[in-house]
Amino acid sequence: MAGDKRAIVSSAHLADGAAPALSELEFSLTLAAAAYQRWIARCAAAAGLALSPLEVLILHTVRHRDRAKRIADITLVLDIEDTHLVTYAIGKLQRAGLIATHRAGKEKLVAATDAGRDFCAQYRDIRERVLASAIVADGPDSAHLSEAADLLRRLSGQYNQAARAAATL
């Protein structure tokens, strides 16, 4: 590492290879993922519902552009391999009255209900008040957030490719 800066890693045995900074990134991703999952659940609770992070993400995906979604589209957008996780979450969201399902030919479509849209609006208001306002005040700015999002999308592709390669070993 440059100067006296030491990498913060959780697995030093992984940091002694060809890309030591990758171990530092992976530890940061672990912390960020845990914090993000915690945030999602707590924001949902503040909006009045005890939902898992996956359930909240599915509801927001279904709510996106107020168009009904196929389960296959939800799994694709959220990059979820285990369709049964989505199916189970959709059942729970349906029982909570947040989404409704209907058939269009052979396709099962999922759409947000009025209660689902109301929940999403409350979630958004809390997110604006608690999180977005802090980001606007303290940073990072929009350009840095977009750069980070681009980097994470590229890394996601590299990790997915590596996962496919590892599956063939």
PDB file of C-alpha atoms in Angstrom:
ATOM      1  CA  MET A   1       0.000   0.000   0.000  1.00  0.00           C
ATOM      2  CA  ALA A   2       1.128   3.559  -0.647  1.00  0.00           C
ATOM      3  CA  GLY A   3       2.858   5.272   2.267  1.00  0.00           C
ATOM      4  CA  ASP A   4       1.929   4.031   5.710  1.00  0.00           C
ATOM      5  CA  LYS A   5      -1.664   3.295   4.747  1.00  0.00           C
ATOM      6  CA  ARG A   6      -2.550  -0.298   5.560  1.00  0.00           C
ATOM      7  CA  ALA A   7      -5.353  -2.080   3.815  1.00  0.00           C
ATOM      8  CA  ILE A   8      -8.323  -3.024   5.951  1.00  0.00           C
ATOM      9  CA  VAL A   9      -9.034  -6.648   5.170  1.00  0.00           C
ATOM     10  CA  SER A  10     -10.829  -9.513   6.845  1.00  0.00           C
ATOM     11  CA  SER A  11      -8.858 -12.302   5.160  1.00  0.00           C
ATOM     12  CA  ALA A  12      -5.140 -11.544   5.049  1.00  0.00           C
ATOM     13  CA  HIS A  13      -4.527 -14.893   3.347  1.00  0.00           C
ATOM     14  CA  LEU A  14      -6.494 -13.566   0.360  1.00  0.00           C
ATOM     15  CA  ALA A  15      -4.685 -10.221   0.353  1.00  0.00           C
ATOM     16  CA  ASP A  16      -1.269 -11.739  -0.351  1.00  0.00           C
ATOM     17  CA  GLY A  17      -2.074 -12.678  -3.962  1.00  0.00           C
ATOM     18  CA  ALA A  18      -1.941 -10.818  -7.265  1.00  0.00           C
ATOM     19  CA  ALA A  19      -4.534  -8.181  -6.291  1.00  0.00           C
ATOM     20  CA  PRO A  20      -4.244  -7.321  -2.589  1.00  0.00           C
ATOM     21  CA  ALA A  21      -6.601  -4.344  -2.956  1.00  0.00           C
ATOM     22  CA  LEU A  22      -9.308  -6.795  -4.063  1.00  0.00           C
ATOM     23  CA  SER A  23      -9.395  -8.222  -0.539  1.00  0.00           C
ATOM     24  CA  GLU A  24      -9.800  -4.717   0.849  1.00  0.00           C
ATOM     25  CA  LEU A  25     -12.643  -4.077  -1.614  1.00  0.00           C
ATOM     26  CA  GLU A  26     -14.346  -7.368  -0.716  1.00  0.00           C
ATOM     27  CA  PHE A  27     -14.282  -6.533   2.983  1.00  0.00           C
ATOM     28  CA  SER A  28     -15.728  -3.092   2.211  1.00  0.00           C
ATOM     29  CA  LEU A  29     -18.439  -4.723   0.067  1.00  0.00           C
ATOM     30  CA  THR A  30     -19.290  -7.049   2.961  1.00  0.00           C
ATOM     31  CA  LEU A  31     -19.685  -4.101   5.319  1.00  0.00           C
ATOM     32  CA  ALA A  32     -21.608  -2.040   2.754  1.00  0.00           C
ATOM     33  CA  ALA A  33     -23.947  -4.929   1.924  1.00  0.00           C
ATOM     34  CA  ALA A  34     -24.701  -5.530   5.598  1.00  0.00           C
ATOM     35  CA  ALA A  35     -25.305  -1.820   6.218  1.00  0.00           C
ATOM     36  CA  TYR A  36     -27.537  -1.554   3.143  1.00  0.00           C
ATOM     37  CA  GLN A  37     -29.593  -4.595   4.146  1.00  0.00           C
ATOM     38  CA  ARG A  38     -29.969  -3.196   7.669  1.00  0.00           C
ATOM     39  CA  TRP A  39     -31.010   0.187   6.255  1.00  0.00           C
ATOM     40  CA  ILE A  40     -33.655  -1.339   3.991  1.00  0.00           C
ATOM     41  CA  ALA A  41     -35.258  -3.302   6.833  1.00  0.00           C
ATOM     42  CA  ARG A  42     -35.168  -0.382   9.274  1.00  0.00           C
ATOM     43  CA  CYS A  43     -36.548   2.084   6.737  1.00  0.00           C
ATOM     44  CA  ALA A  44     -39.362  -0.370   5.975  1.00  0.00           C
ATOM     45  CA  ALA A  45     -40.068  -0.686   9.701  1.00  0.00           C
ATOM     46  CA  ALA A  46     -40.134   3.108  10.029  1.00  0.00           C
ATOM     47  CA  ALA A  47     -42.645   3.119   7.167  1.00  0.00           C
ATOM     48  CA  GLY A  48     -44.782   0.748   9.222  1.00  0.00           C
ATOM     49  CA  LEU A  49     -43.981  -2.763   7.987  1.00  0.00           C
ATOM     50  CA  ALA A  50     -41.636  -5.514   9.097  1.00  0.00           C
ATOM     51  CA  LEU A  51     -40.316  -6.705   5.743  1.00  0.00           C
ATOM     52  CA  SER A  52     -37.088  -8.406   4.796  1.00  0.00           C
ATOM     53  CA  PRO A  53     -34.672  -6.497   2.575  1.00  0.00           C
ATOM     54  CA  LEU A  54     -35.476  -8.850  -0.319  1.00  0.00           C
ATOM     55  CA  GLU A  55     -39.204  -8.214   0.085  1.00  0.00           C
ATOM     56  CA  VAL A  56     -38.630  -4.459   0.017  1.00  0.00           C
ATOM     57  CA  LEU A  57     -36.411  -4.715  -3.069  1.00  0.00           C
ATOM     58  CA  ILE A  58     -39.005  -6.842  -4.839  1.00  0.00           C
ATOM     59  CA  LEU A  59     -41.771  -4.394  -3.958  1.00  0.00           C
ATOM     60  CA  HIS A  60     -39.735  -1.448  -5.289  1.00  0.00           C
ATOM     61  CA  THR A  61     -38.956  -3.428  -8.460  1.00  0.00           C
ATOM     62  CA  VAL A  62     -42.624  -4.264  -8.955  1.00  0.00           C
ATOM     63  CA  ARG A  63     -43.570  -0.617  -8.283  1.00  0.00           C
ATOM     64  CA  HIS A  64     -41.017   0.682 -10.827  1.00  0.00           C
ATOM     65  CA  ARG A  65     -42.856   2.599 -13.563  1.00  0.00           C
ATOM     66  CA  ASP A  66     -46.171   1.189 -12.285  1.00  0.00           C
ATOM     67  CA  ARG A  67     -46.172  -1.643 -14.813  1.00  0.00           C
ATOM     68  CA  ALA A  68     -46.896  -5.248 -13.892  1.00  0.00           C
ATOM     69  CA  LYS A  69     -43.800  -7.470 -13.892  1.00  0.00           C
ATOM     70  CA  ARG A  70     -43.210 -11.116 -14.644  1.00  0.00           C
ATOM     71  CA  ILE A  71     -41.391 -13.106 -11.960  1.00  0.00           C
ATOM     72  CA  ALA A  72     -38.661 -13.838 -14.519  1.00  0.00           C
ATOM     73  CA  ASP A  73     -38.147 -10.092 -14.988  1.00  0.00           C
ATOM     74  CA  ILE A  74     -37.911  -9.525 -11.232  1.00  0.00           C
ATOM     75  CA  THR A  75     -35.288 -12.252 -10.853  1.00  0.00           C
ATOM     76  CA  LEU A  76     -33.365 -10.847 -13.832  1.00  0.00           C
ATOM     77  CA  VAL A  77     -33.389  -7.247 -12.606  1.00  0.00           C
ATOM     78  CA  LEU A  78     -32.368  -8.209  -9.072  1.00  0.00           C
ATOM     79  CA  ASP A  79     -29.909 -10.890 -10.306  1.00  0.00           C
ATOM     80  CA  ILE A  80     -31.490 -13.615  -8.187  1.00  0.00           C
ATOM     81  CA  GLU A  81     -30.808 -17.203  -9.204  1.00  0.00           C
ATOM     82  CA  ASP A  82     -33.171 -18.859  -6.734  1.00  0.00           C
ATOM     83  CA  THR A  83     -36.627 -18.159  -8.158  1.00  0.00           C
ATOM     84  CA  HIS A  84     -38.267 -19.752  -5.111  1.00  0.00           C
ATOM     85  CA  LEU A  85     -36.937 -16.875  -2.948  1.00  0.00           C
ATOM     86  CA  VAL A  86     -38.786 -14.400  -5.143  1.00  0.00           C
ATOM     87  CA  THR A  87     -41.912 -16.567  -5.280  1.00  0.00           C
ATOM     88  CA  TYR A  88     -41.968 -16.869  -1.476  1.00  0.00           C
ATOM     89  CA  ALA A  89     -41.459 -13.113  -1.020  1.00  0.00           C
ATOM     90  CA  ILE A  90     -44.203 -12.350  -3.544  1.00  0.00           C
ATOM     91  CA  GLY A  91     -46.570 -14.574  -1.574  1.00  0.00           C
ATOM     92  CA  LYS A  92     -45.764 -12.702   1.618  1.00  0.00           C
ATOM     93  CA  LEU A  93     -46.173  -9.315  -0.080  1.00  0.00           C
ATOM     94  CA  GLN A  94     -49.476 -10.459  -1.558  1.00  0.00           C
ATOM     95  CA  ARG A  95     -50.757 -11.618   1.843  1.00  0.00           C
ATOM     96  CA  ALA A  96     -49.764  -8.204   3.235  1.00  0.00           C
ATOM     97  CA  GLY A  97     -51.867  -6.564   0.528  1.00  0.00           C
ATOM     98  CA  LEU A  98     -48.903  -4.767  -1.052  1.00  0.00           C
ATOM     99  CA  ILE A  99     -49.003  -6.529  -4.398  1.00  0.00           C
ATOM    100  CA  ALA A 100     -51.533  -8.419  -6.469  1.00  0.00           C
ATOM    101  CA  THR A 101     -50.962 -11.099  -9.070  1.00  0.00           C
ATOM    102  CA  HIS A 102     -52.921 -11.878 -12.187  1.00  0.00           C
ATOM    103  CA  ARG A 103     -52.490 -13.948 -15.315  1.00  0.00           C
ATOM    104  CA  ALA A 104     -51.978 -12.685 -18.826  1.00  0.00           C
ATOM    105  CA  GLY A 105     -52.093 -15.820 -20.909  1.00  0.00           C
ATOM    106  CA  LYS A 106     -49.571 -18.224 -19.415  1.00  0.00           C
ATOM    107  CA  GLU A 107     -47.671 -15.458 -17.646  1.00  0.00           C
ATOM    108  CA  LYS A 108     -48.158 -14.614 -13.979  1.00  0.00           C
ATOM    109  CA  LEU A 109     -47.844 -10.857 -13.534  1.00  0.00           C
ATOM    110  CA  VAL A 110     -47.209  -8.968 -10.317  1.00  0.00           C
ATOM    111  CA  ALA A 111     -48.324  -5.373  -9.693  1.00  0.00           C
ATOM    112  CA  ALA A 112     -48.263  -3.027  -6.718  1.00  0.00           C
ATOM    113  CA  THR A 113     -51.592  -2.338  -5.024  1.00  0.00           C
ATOM    114  CA  ASP A 114     -52.614   1.040  -3.652  1.00  0.00           C
ATOM    115  CA  ALA A 115     -51.261  -0.091  -0.265  1.00  0.00           C
ATOM    116  CA  GLY A 116     -47.983  -1.090  -1.935  1.00  0.00           C
ATOM    117  CA  ARG A 117     -47.693   2.288  -3.650  1.00  0.00           C
ATOM    118  CA  ASP A 118     -48.481   4.037  -0.351  1.00  0.00           C
ATOM    119  CA  PHE A 119     -45.772   2.028   1.425  1.00  0.00           C
ATOM    120  CA  CYS A 120     -43.260   2.896  -1.327  1.00  0.00           C
ATOM    121  CA  ALA A 121     -44.149   6.584  -0.945  1.00  0.00           C
ATOM    122  CA  GLN A 122     -43.646   6.432   2.838  1.00  0.00           C
ATOM    123  CA  TYR A 123     -40.335   4.591   2.336  1.00  0.00           C
ATOM    124  CA  ARG A 124     -39.245   7.261  -0.147  1.00  0.00           C
ATOM    125  CA  ASP A 125     -40.172  10.083   2.252  1.00  0.00           C
ATOM    126  CA  ILE A 126     -38.182   8.490   5.082  1.00  0.00           C
ATOM    127  CA  ARG A 127     -35.258   7.818   2.725  1.00  0.00           C
ATOM    128  CA  GLU A 128     -35.251  11.474   1.648  1.00  0.00           C
ATOM    129  CA  ARG A 129     -35.463  12.756   5.215  1.00  0.00           C
ATOM    130  CA  VAL A 130     -32.974  10.381   6.844  1.00  0.00           C
ATOM    131  CA  LEU A 131     -30.519   9.250   4.171  1.00  0.00           C
ATOM    132  CA  ALA A 132     -30.633  11.459   1.074  1.00  0.00           C
ATOM    133  CA  SER A 133     -30.471  14.684   3.090  1.00  0.00           C
ATOM    134  CA  ALA A 134     -27.352  13.409   4.897  1.00  0.00           C
ATOM    135  CA  ILE A 135     -25.715  12.432   1.597  1.00  0.00           C
ATOM    136  CA  VAL A 136     -26.514  15.835   0.080  1.00  0.00           C
ATOM    137  CA  ALA A 137     -25.102  17.593   3.147  1.00  0.00           C
ATOM    138  CA  ASP A 138     -21.979  15.470   3.681  1.00  0.00           C
ATOM    139  CA  GLY A 139     -21.280  13.818   0.326  1.00  0.00           C
ATOM    140  CA  PRO A 140     -20.346  12.096  -1.745  1.00  0.00           C
ATOM    141  CA  ASP A 141     -21.738  14.283  -4.514  1.00  0.00           C
ATOM    142  CA  SER A 142     -23.848  12.995  -7.407  1.00  0.00           C
ATOM    143  CA  ALA A 143     -20.869  12.567  -9.741  1.00  0.00           C
ATOM    144  CA  HIS A 144     -19.015  10.398  -7.220  1.00  0.00           C
ATOM    145  CA  LEU A 145     -22.153   8.357  -6.502  1.00  0.00           C
ATOM    146  CA  SER A 146     -22.595   7.725 -10.234  1.00  0.00           C
ATOM    147  CA  GLU A 147     -18.924   6.735 -10.588  1.00  0.00           C
ATOM    148  CA  ALA A 148     -19.265   4.326  -7.667  1.00  0.00           C
ATOM    149  CA  ALA A 149     -22.434   2.849  -9.187  1.00  0.00           C
ATOM    150  CA  ASP A 150     -20.636   2.356 -12.512  1.00  0.00           C
ATOM    151  CA  LEU A 151     -17.702   0.679 -10.767  1.00  0.00           C
ATOM    152  CA  LEU A 152     -20.005  -1.639  -8.835  1.00  0.00           C
ATOM    153  CA  ARG A 153     -21.877  -2.621 -12.014  1.00  0.00           C
ATOM    154  CA  ARG A 154     -18.590  -3.443 -13.748  1.00  0.00           C
ATOM    155  CA  LEU A 155     -17.386  -5.427 -10.737  1.00  0.00           C
ATOM    156  CA  SER A 156     -20.718  -7.283 -10.650  1.00  0.00           C
ATOM    157  CA  GLY A 157     -20.077  -8.410 -14.207  1.00  0.00           C
ATOM    158  CA  GLN A 158     -16.561  -9.550 -13.334  1.00  0.00           C
ATOM    159  CA  TYR A 159     -17.765 -11.446 -10.261  1.00  0.00           C
ATOM    160  CA  ASN A 160     -20.587 -13.074 -12.265  1.00  0.00           C
ATOM    161  CA  GLN A 161     -18.119 -14.146 -14.947  1.00  0.00           C
ATOM    162  CA  ALA A 162     -15.753 -15.511 -12.299  1.00  0.00           C
ATOM    163  CA  ALA A 163     -18.677 -17.381 -10.686  1.00  0.00           C
ATOM    164  CA  ARG A 164     -19.488 -19.018 -14.039  1.00  0.00           C
ATOM    165  CA  ALA A 165     -15.846 -19.966 -14.497  1.00  0.00           C
ATOM    166  CA  ALA A 166     -15.616 -21.352 -10.938  1.00  0.00           C
ATOM    167  CA  ALA A 167     -18.722 -23.469 -11.567  1.00  0.00           C
ATOM    168  CA  THR A 168     -16.872 -25.308 -14.326  1.00  0.00           C
ATOM    169  CA  LEU A 169     -13.806 -26.179 -12.221  1.00  0.00           C
TER     170      LEU A 169
END
